PDB file of C-alpha atoms in Angstrom:
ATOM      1  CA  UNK A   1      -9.621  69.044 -75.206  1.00  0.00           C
ATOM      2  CA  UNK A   2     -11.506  70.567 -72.645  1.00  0.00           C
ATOM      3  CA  UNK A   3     -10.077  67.858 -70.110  1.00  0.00           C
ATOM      4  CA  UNK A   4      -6.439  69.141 -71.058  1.00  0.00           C
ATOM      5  CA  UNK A   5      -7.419  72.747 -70.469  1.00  0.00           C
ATOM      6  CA  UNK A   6      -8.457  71.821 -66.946  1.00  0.00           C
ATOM      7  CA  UNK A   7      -5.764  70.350 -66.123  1.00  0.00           C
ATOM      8  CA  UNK A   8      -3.442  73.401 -67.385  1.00  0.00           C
ATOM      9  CA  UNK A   9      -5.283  76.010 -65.708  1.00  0.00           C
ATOM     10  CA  UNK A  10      -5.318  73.614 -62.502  1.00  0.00           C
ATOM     11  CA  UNK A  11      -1.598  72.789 -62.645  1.00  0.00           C
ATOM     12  CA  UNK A  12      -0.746  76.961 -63.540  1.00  0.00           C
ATOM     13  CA  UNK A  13      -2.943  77.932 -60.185  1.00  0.00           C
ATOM     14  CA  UNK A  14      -1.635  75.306 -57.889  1.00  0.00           C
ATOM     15  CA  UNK A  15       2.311  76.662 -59.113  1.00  0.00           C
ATOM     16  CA  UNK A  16       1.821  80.425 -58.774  1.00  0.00           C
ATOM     17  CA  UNK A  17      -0.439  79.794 -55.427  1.00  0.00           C
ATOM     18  CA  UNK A  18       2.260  79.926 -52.360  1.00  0.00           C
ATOM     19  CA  UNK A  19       1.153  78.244 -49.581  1.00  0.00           C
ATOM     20  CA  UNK A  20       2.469  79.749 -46.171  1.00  0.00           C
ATOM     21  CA  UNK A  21       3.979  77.075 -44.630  1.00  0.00           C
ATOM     22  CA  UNK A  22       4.982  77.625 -40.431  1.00  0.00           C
ATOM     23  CA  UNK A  23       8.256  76.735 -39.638  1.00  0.00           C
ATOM     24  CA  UNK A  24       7.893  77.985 -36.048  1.00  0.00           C
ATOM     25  CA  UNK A  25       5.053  75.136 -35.458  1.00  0.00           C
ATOM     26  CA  UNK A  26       5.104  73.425 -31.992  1.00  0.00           C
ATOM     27  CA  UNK A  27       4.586  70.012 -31.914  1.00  0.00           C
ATOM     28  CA  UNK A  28       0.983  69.565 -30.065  1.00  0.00           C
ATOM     29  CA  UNK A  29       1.491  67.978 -26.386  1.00  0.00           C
ATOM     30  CA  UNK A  30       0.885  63.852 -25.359  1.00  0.00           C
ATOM     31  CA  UNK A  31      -2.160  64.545 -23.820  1.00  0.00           C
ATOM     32  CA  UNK A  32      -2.135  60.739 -22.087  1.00  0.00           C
ATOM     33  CA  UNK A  33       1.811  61.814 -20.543  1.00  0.00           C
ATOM     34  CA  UNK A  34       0.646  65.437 -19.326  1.00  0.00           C
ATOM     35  CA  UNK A  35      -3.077  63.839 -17.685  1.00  0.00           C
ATOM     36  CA  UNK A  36      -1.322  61.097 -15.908  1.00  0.00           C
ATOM     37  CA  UNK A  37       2.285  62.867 -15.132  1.00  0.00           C
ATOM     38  CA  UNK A  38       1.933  63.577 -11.234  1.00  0.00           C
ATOM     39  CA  UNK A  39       3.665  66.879 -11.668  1.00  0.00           C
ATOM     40  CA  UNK A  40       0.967  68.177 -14.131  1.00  0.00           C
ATOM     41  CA  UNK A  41      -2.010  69.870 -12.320  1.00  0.00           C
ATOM     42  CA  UNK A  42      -5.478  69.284 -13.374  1.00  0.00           C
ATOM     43  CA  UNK A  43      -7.874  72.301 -13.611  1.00  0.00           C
ATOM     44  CA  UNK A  44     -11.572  72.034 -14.279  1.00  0.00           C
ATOM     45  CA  UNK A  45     -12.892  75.694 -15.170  1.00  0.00           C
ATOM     46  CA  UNK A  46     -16.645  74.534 -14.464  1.00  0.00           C
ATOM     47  CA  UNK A  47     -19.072  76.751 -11.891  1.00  0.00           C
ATOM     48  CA  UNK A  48     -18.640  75.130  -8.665  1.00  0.00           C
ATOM     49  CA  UNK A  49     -21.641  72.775  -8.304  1.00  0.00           C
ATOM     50  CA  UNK A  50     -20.517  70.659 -11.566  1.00  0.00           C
ATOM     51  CA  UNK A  51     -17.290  70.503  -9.974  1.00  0.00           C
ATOM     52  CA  UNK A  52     -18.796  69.336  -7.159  1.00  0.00           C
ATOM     53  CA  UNK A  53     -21.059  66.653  -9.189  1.00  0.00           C
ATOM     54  CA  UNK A  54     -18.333  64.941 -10.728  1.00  0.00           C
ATOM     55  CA  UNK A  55     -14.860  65.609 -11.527  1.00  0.00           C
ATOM     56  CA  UNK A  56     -11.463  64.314 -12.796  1.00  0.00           C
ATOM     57  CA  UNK A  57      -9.325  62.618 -10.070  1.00  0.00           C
ATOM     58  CA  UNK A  58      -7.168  65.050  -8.466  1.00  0.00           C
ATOM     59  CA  UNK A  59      -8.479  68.209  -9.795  1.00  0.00           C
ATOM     60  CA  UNK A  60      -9.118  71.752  -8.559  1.00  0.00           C
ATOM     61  CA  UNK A  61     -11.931  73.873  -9.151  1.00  0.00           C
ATOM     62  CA  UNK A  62     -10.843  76.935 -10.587  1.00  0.00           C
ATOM     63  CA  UNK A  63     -14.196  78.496 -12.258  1.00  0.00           C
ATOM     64  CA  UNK A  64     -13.485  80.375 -15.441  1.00  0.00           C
ATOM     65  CA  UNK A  65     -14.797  83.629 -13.778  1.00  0.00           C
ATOM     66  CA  UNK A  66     -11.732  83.105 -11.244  1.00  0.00           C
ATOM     67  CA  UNK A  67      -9.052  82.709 -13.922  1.00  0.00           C
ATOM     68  CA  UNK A  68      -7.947  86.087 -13.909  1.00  0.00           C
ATOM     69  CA  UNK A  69      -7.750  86.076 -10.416  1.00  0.00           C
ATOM     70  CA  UNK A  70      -5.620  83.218  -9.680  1.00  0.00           C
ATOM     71  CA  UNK A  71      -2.798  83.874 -12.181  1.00  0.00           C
ATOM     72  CA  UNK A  72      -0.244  83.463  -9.317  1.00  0.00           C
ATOM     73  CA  UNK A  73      -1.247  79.585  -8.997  1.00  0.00           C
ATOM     74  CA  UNK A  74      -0.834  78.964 -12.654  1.00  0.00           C
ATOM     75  CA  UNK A  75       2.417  80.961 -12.575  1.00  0.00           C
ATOM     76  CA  UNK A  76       3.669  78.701 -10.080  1.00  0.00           C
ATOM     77  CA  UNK A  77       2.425  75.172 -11.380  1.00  0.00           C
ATOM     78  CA  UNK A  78       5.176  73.361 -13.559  1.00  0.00           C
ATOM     79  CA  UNK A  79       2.432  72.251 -16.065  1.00  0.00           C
ATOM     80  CA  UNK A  80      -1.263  72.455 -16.117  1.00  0.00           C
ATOM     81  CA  UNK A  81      -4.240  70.975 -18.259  1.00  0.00           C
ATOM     82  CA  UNK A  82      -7.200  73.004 -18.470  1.00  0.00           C
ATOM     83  CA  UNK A  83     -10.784  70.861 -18.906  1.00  0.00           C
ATOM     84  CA  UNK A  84     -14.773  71.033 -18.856  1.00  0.00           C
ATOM     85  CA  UNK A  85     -17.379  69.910 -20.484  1.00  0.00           C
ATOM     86  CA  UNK A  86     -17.916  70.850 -23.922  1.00  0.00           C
ATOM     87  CA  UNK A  87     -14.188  72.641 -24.306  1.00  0.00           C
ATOM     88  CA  UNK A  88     -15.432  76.166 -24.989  1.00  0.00           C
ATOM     89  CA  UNK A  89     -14.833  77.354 -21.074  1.00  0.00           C
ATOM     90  CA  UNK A  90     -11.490  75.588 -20.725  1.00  0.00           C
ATOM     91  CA  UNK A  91     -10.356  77.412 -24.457  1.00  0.00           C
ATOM     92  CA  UNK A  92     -11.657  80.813 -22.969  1.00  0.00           C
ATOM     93  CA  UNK A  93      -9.531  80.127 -19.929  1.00  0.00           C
ATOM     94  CA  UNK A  94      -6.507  78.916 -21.844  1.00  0.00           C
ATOM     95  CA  UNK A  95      -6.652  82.230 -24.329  1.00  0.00           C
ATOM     96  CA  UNK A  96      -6.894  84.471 -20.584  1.00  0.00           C
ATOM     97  CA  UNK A  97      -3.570  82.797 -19.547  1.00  0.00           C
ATOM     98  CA  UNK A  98      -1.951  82.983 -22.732  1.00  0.00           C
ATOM     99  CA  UNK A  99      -2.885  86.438 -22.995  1.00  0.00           C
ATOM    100  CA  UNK A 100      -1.432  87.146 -19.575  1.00  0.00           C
ATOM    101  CA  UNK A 101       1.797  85.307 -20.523  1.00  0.00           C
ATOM    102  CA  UNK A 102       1.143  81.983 -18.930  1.00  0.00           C
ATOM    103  CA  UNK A 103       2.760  79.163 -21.472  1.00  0.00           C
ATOM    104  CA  UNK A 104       2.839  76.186 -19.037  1.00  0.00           C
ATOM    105  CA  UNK A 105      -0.564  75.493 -19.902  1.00  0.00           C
ATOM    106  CA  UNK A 106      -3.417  73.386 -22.277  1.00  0.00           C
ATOM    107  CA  UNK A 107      -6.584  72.363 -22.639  1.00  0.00           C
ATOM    108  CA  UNK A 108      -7.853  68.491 -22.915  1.00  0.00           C
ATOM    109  CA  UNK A 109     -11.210  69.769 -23.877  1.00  0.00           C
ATOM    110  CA  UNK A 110     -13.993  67.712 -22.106  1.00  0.00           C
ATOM    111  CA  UNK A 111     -13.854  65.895 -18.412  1.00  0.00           C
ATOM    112  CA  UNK A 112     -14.858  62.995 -20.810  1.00  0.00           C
ATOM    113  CA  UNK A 113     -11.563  63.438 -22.375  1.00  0.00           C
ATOM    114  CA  UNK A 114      -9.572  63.330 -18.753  1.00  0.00           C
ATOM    115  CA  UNK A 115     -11.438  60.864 -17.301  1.00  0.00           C
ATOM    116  CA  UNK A 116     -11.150  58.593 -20.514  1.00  0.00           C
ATOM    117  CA  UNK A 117      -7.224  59.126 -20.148  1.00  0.00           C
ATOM    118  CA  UNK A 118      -7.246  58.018 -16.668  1.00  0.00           C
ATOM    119  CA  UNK A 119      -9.672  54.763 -16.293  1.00  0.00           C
ATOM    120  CA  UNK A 120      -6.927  53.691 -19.268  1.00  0.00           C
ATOM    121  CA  UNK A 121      -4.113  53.108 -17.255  1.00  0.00           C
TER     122      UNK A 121
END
């Protein structure tokens, strides 16, 4: 009996409980297309001397202290992936650009994650 109760009150709360549901989701981006599409810039937000350590082919160095100052160049770059090493630095720098009304950007996380994509071809 006390089964059946359970199962009542569980049935009543998931009916009344509305989930919001977003219609207005965007579909998240092929990271593997935007890393190896030649028109897709590749920015690592690291300090300087990691940059110069080791990188992703064919990035630029734009330091996360620096993204404010350098919203022209994402302004004018068709589409641009945003990378580090951990992911919290190239998040910081994507939430600056969205901020400042920048769209034509994302974030692969990790240099891992870039590199991974393009040693696969």
């Amino acid at each position: 009996m006390k089964f059946l109760i359970c199962i009542m009150i569980a049935g009543f709360v998931a009916i009344s409980c509305k989930t919001a549901v977003n219609t207005a989701e965007t579909p998240r981006p092929n990271m593997v297309e935007l890393v190896n599409n030649p028109e897709t810039t590749l920015v690592d937000v690291r300090i300087p001397s990691e940059f110069e350590e080791k990188t992703a082919k064919n990035a630029v160095n734009i330091p996360l202290a620096e993204i404010e100052n350098n919203l022209d160049f994402f302004r004018k770059q068709k589409q641009v992936v945003l990378f580090c090493n951990r992911g919290k630095q190239a998040q910081s720098a994507l939430d600056i650009l969205k901020k400042n009304g920048i769209e034509n950007v994302v974030s692969a996380k990790t240099l891992d994650n870039v590199s991974a994509i393009q040693n696969s071809k």
